[in-house]
Short mmCIF file of C-alpha atoms in Angstrom, two decimals:
data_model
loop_
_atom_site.label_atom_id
_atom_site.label_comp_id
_atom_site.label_asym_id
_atom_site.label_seq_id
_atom_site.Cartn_x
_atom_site.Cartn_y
_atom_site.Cartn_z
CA UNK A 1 43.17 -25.10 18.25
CA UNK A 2 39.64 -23.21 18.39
CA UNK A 3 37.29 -25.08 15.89
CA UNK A 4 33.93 -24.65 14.67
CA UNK A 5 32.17 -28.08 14.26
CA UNK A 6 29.77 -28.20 11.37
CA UNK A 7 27.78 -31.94 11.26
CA UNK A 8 24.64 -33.71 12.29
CA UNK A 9 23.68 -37.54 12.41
CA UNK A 10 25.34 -39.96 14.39
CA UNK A 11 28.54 -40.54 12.33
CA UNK A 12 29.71 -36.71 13.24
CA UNK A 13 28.13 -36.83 16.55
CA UNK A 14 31.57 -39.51 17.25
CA UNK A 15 33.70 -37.20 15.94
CA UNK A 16 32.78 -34.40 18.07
CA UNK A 17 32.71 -36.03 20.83
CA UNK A 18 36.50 -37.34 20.29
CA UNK A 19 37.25 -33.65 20.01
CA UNK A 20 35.61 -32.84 23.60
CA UNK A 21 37.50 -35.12 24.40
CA UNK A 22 40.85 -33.89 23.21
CA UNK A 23 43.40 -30.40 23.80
CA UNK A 24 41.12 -28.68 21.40
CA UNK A 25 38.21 -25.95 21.83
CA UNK A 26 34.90 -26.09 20.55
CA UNK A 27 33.75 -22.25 19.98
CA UNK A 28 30.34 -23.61 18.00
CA UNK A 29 29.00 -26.04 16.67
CA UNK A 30 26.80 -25.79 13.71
CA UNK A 31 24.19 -28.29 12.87
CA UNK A 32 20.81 -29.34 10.49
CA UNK A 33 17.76 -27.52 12.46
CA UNK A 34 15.60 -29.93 14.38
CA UNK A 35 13.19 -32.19 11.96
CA UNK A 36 9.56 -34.30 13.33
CA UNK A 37 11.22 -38.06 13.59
CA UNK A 38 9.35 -40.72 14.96
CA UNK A 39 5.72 -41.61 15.03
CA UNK A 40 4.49 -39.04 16.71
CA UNK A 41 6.76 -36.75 14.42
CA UNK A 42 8.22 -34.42 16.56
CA UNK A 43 10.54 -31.81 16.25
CA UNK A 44 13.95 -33.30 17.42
CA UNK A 45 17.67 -32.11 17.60
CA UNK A 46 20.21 -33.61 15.38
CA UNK A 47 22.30 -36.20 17.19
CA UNK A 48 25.05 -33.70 16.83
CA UNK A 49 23.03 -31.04 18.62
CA UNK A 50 21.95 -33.36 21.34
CA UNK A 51 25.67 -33.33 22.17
CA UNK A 52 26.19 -30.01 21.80
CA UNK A 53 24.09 -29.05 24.08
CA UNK A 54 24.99 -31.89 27.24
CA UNK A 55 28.30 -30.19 26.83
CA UNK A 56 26.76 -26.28 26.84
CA UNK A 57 28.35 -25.48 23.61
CA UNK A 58 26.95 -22.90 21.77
CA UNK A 59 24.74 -24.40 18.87
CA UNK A 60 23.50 -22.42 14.95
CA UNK A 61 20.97 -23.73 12.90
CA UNK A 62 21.12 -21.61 10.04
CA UNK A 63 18.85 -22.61 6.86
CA UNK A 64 21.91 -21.60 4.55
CA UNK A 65 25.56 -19.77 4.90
CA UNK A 66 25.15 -18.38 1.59
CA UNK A 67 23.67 -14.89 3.43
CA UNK A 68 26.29 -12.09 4.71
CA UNK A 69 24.54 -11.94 8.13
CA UNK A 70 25.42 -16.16 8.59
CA UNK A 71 29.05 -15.54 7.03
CA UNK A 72 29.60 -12.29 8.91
CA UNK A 73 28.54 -14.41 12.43
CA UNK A 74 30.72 -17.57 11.52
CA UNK A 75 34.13 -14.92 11.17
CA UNK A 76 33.34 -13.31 13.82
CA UNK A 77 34.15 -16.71 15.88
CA UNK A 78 37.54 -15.92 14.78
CA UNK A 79 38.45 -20.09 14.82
CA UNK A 80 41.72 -21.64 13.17
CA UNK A 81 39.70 -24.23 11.75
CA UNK A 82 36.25 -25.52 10.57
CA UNK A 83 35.67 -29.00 11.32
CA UNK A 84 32.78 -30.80 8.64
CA UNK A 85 31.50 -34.09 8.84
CA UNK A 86 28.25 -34.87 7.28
CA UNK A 87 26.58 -31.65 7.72
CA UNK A 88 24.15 -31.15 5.25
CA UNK A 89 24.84 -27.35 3.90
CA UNK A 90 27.39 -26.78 1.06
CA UNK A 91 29.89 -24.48 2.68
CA UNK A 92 30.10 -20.93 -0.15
CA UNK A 93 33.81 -20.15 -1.01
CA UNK A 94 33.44 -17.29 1.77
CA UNK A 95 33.11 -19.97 4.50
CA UNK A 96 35.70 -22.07 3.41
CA UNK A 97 38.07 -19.02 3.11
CA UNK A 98 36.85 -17.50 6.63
CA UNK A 99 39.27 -20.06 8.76
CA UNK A 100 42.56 -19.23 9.17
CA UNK A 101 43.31 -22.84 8.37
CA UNK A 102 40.14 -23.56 6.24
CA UNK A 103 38.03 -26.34 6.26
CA UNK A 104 38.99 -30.01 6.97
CA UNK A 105 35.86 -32.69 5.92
CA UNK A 106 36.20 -36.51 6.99
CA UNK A 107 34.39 -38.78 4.54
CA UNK A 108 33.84 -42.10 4.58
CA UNK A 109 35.53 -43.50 1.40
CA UNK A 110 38.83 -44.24 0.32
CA UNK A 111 39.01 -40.86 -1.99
CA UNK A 112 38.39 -40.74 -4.75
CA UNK A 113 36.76 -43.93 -5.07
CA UNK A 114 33.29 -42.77 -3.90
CA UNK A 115 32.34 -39.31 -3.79
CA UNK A 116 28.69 -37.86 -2.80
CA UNK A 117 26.06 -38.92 -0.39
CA UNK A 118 26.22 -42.41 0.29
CA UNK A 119 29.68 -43.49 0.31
CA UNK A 120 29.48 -46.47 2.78
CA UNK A 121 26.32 -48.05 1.64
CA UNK A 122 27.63 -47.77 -2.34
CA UNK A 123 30.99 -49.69 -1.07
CA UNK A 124 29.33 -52.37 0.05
CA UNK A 125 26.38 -52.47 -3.01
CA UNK A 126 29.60 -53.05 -5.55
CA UNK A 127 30.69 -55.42 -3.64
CA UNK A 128 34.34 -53.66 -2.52
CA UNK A 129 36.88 -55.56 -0.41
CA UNK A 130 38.06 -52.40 1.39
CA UNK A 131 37.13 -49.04 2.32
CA UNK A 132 38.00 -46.12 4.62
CA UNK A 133 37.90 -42.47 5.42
CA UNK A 134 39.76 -40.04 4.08
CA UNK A 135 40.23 -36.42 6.07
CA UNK A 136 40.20 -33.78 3.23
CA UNK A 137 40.84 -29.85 2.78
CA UNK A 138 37.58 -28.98 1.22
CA UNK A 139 37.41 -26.96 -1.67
CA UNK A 140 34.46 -25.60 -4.11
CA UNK A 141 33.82 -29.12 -5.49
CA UNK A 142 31.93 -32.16 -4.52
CA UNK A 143 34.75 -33.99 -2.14
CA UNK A 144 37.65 -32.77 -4.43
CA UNK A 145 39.97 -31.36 -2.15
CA UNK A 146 43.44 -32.55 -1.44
CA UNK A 147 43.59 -35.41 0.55
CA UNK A 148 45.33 -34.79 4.11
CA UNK A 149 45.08 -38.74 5.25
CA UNK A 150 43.86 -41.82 4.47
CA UNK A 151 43.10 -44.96 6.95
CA UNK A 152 42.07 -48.24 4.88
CA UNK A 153 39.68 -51.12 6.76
CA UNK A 154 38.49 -54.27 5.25
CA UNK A 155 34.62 -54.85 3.95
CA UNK A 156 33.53 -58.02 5.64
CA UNK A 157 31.02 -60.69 4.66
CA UNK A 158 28.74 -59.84 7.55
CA UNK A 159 29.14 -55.95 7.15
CA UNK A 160 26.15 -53.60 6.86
CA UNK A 161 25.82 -50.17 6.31
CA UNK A 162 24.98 -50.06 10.05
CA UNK A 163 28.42 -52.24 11.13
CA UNK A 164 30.04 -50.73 8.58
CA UNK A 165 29.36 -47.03 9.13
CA UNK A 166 30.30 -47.22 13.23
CA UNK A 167 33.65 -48.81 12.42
CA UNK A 168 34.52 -45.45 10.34
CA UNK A 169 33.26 -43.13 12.53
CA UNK A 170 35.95 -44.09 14.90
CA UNK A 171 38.30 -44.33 12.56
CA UNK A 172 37.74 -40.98 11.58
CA UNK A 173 37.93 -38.97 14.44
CA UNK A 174 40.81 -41.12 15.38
CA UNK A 175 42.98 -39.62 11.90
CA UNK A 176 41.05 -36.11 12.04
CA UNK A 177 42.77 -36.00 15.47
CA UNK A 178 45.97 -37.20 14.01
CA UNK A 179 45.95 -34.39 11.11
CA UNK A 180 44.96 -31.93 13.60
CA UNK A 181 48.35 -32.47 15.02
CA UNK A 182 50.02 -32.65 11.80
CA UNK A 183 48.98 -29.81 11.24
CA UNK A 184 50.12 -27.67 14.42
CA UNK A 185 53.73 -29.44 13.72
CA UNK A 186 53.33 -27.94 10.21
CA UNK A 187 53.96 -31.50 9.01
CA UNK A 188 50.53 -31.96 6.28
CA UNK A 189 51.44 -33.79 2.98
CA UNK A 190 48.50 -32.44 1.10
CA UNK A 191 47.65 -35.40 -1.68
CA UNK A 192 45.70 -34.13 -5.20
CA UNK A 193 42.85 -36.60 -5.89
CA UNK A 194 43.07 -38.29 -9.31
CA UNK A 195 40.04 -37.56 -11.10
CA UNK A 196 39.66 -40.53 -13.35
CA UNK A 197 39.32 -42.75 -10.68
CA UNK A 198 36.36 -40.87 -8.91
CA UNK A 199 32.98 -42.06 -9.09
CA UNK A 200 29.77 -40.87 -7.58
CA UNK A 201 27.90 -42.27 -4.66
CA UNK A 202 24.50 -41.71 -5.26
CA UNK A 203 21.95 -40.80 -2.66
CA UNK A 204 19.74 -44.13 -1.73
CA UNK A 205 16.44 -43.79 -2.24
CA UNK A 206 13.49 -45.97 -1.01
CA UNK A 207 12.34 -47.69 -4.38
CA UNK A 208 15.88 -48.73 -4.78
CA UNK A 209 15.36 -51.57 -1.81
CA UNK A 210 12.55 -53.22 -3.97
CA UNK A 211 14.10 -57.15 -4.62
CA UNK A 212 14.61 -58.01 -8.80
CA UNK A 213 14.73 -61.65 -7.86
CA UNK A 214 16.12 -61.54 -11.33
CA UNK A 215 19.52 -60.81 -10.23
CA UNK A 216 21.90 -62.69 -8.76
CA UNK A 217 22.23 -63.72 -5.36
CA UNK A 218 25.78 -62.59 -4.06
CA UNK A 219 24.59 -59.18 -5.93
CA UNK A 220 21.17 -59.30 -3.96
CA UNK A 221 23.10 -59.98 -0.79
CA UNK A 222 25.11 -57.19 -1.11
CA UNK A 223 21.98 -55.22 -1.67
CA UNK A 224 20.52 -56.52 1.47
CA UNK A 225 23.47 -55.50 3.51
CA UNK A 226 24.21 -52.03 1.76
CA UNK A 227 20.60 -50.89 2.60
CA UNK A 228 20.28 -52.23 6.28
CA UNK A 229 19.42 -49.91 8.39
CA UNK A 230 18.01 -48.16 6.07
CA UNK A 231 16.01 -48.48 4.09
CA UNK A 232 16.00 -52.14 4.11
CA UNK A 233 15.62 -54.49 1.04
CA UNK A 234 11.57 -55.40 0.66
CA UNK A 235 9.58 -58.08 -1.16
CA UNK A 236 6.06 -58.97 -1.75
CA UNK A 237 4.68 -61.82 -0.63
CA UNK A 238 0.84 -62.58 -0.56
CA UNK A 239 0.13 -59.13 -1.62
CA UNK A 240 2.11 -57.90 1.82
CA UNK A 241 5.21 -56.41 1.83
CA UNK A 242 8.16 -58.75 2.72
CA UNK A 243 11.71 -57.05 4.25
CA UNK A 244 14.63 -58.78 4.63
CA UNK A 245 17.12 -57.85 6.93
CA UNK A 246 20.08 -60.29 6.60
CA UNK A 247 20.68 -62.57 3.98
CA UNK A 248 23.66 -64.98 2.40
CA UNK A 249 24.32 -66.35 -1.03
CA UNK A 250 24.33 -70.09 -1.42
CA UNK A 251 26.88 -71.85 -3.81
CA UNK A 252 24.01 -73.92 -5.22
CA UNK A 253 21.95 -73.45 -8.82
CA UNK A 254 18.55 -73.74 -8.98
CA UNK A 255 16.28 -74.11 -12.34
CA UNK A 256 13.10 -72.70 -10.49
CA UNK A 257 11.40 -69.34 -11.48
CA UNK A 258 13.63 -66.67 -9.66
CA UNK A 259 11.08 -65.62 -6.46
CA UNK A 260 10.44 -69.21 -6.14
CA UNK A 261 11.01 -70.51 -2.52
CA UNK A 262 12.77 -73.75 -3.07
CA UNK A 263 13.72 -74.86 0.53
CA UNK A 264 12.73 -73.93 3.96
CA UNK A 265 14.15 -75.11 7.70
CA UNK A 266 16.41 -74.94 10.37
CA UNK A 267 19.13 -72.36 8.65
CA UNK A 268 16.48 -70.03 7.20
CA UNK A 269 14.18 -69.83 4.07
CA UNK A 270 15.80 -70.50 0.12
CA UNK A 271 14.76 -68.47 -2.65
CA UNK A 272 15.65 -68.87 -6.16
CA UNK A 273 17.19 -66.02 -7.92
CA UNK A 274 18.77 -65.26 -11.44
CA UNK A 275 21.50 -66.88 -10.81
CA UNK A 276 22.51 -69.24 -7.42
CA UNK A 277 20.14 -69.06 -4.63
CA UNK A 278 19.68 -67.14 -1.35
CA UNK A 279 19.27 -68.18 2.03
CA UNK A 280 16.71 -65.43 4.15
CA UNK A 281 17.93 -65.63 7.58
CA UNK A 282 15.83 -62.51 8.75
CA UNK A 283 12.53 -60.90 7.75
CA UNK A 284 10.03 -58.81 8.54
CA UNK A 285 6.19 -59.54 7.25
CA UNK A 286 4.44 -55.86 7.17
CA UNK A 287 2.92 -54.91 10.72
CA UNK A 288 4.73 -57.52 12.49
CA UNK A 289 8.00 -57.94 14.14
CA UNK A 290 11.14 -58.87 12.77
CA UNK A 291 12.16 -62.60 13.24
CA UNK A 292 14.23 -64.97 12.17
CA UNK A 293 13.19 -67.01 8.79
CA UNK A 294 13.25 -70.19 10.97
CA UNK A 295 11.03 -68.64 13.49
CA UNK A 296 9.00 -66.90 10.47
CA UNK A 297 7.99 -70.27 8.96
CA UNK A 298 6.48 -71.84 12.01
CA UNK A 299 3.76 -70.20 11.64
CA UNK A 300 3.28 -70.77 8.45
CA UNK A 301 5.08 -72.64 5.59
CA UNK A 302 6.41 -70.66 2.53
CA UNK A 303 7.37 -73.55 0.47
CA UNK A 304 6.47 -73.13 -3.25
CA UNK A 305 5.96 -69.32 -2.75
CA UNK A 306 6.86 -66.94 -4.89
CA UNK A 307 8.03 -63.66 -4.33
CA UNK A 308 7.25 -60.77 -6.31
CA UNK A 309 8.18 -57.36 -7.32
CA UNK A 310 5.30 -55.10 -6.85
CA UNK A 311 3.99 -54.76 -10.67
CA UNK A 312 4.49 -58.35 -11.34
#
């Protein structure tokens, strides 16, 4: 089939390199135009494009595809299909209707169960026992459209955002690849979502990672998982901030003020916390490296600390 490929971080960057990879033509591939990254913040290609480009495929940035001029160039590609995977642009009814076969979108949630921007990190924040990716024909809506296939993993202990997002982005150019032969057998079972199930996976922002020690601890472990890589769970300790990059919940109670660091040694640093008690195994003190906890308090003992939120 002759796709357009419409994406840009890493987790569509897997996907279109599973379709380089397979029967099927890429005639362009569309993608976020370069942003500064890094310290020296300069201007560099979306994973997506990077790609593109090692494989000399013709590569659009446009700002929007809400203009004639970027509609009229995308039909005159003349594809079957558009392929979208984290993108970035909402696609006009004009696009979506300009493939003969439309466009197919692989998210990473069991549909409906998390819709929006941050399906994988919200999974693991409530604390789901399974997720999944779900290849859909996209519609007008936000992630509405019918449901083509669905492939179901389990939510581990030990997942992060980061594990957690690599395992679906194989899974999901494994079943886009799948539908995409469904589809030339003419043998798609399109699936309506049910509404009243759907709920809405908020973009994560920054002030989100600050630690309520209030809380409890297999919540705040959660927490510390869901936003690892980014943008990582923080604290405040001695006026410095504090991150915390792995974390587990202990099946103890402690009476101490929640903050309160009630134990430190060989399997990482305690902290009381609204309810039950977390163990840090990994941290980060502002301007220095990340370490282990156990490594952390060799230099320096944090027994009796307490750990704040910013304003407290």
């Amino acid at each position: 089939m002759k796709i357009i490929f419409a994406g840009t971080p890493d987790f569509a960057a897997t996907t279109l390199a599973a379709l380089l990879g397979s029967e099927h033509q890429i005639c362009a591939v569309y993608t976020q135009p370069d942003r500064p990254a890094g310290r020296g913040r300069k201007l560099t290609p979306s994973p997506v494009k990077q790609l593109a480009i090692q494989h000399k495929l013709p590569v659009l940035q446009p700002l929007s595809l809400r203009d004639e001029a970027a509609q009229q160039q995308l039909a005159a590609l003349e594809a079957d299909i558009m392929v979208v995977v984290a993108y970035g642009l909402i696609l006009p009814q004009a696009v979506l209707d300009t493939p003969q076969h439309g466009c197919l979108n692989i998210h990473a949630s069991l549909l409906p169960r998390w819709r929006g921007a941050a399906p994988i990190q919200r999974a693991i924040e409530a604390g789901d026992s399974e997720t999944g990716v779900t290849i859909m024909q996209m519609d007008a809506g936000l992630d509405t459209g019918d449901m083509l296939l669905t492939a179901t993993c389990p939510i581990k202990d030990a997942d992060t955002a980061q594990t957690l997002h690599d395992r679906l982005a194989n899974m999901g150019s494994q079943a886009l690849l799948t539908v995409l032969q469904q589809l030339q057998n003419a043998a798609l079972l399109p699936v309506a979502q049910d509404n009243s199930l759907a709920n809405y996976a908020h973009k994560m922002e920054k002030h989100e990672a600050e630690i309520d020690w209030q809380q409890d601890a297999p919540q705040l472990s959660r927490r510390i998982r869901a936003f690892n890589p980014w943008p990582v769970c923080f604290t405040w300790l001695d006026g410095k901030s504090l991150r915390i990059l792995s974390a587990q919940p202990l099946a103890q109670v402690s009476h101490a003020a929640p903050g309160t660091v009630i134990k430190e040694g060989d399997e990482g640093v305690e902290v009381a916390c609204g309810t039950g008690v977390l163990r840090l195994t990994k941290i980060q003190l502002a301007g220095k490296r990340a370490t282990s906890a156990t490594e952390f308090i060799h230099g320096r003992s944090l027994l009796g600390k307490l750990l704040r939120q910013k304003n407290e």
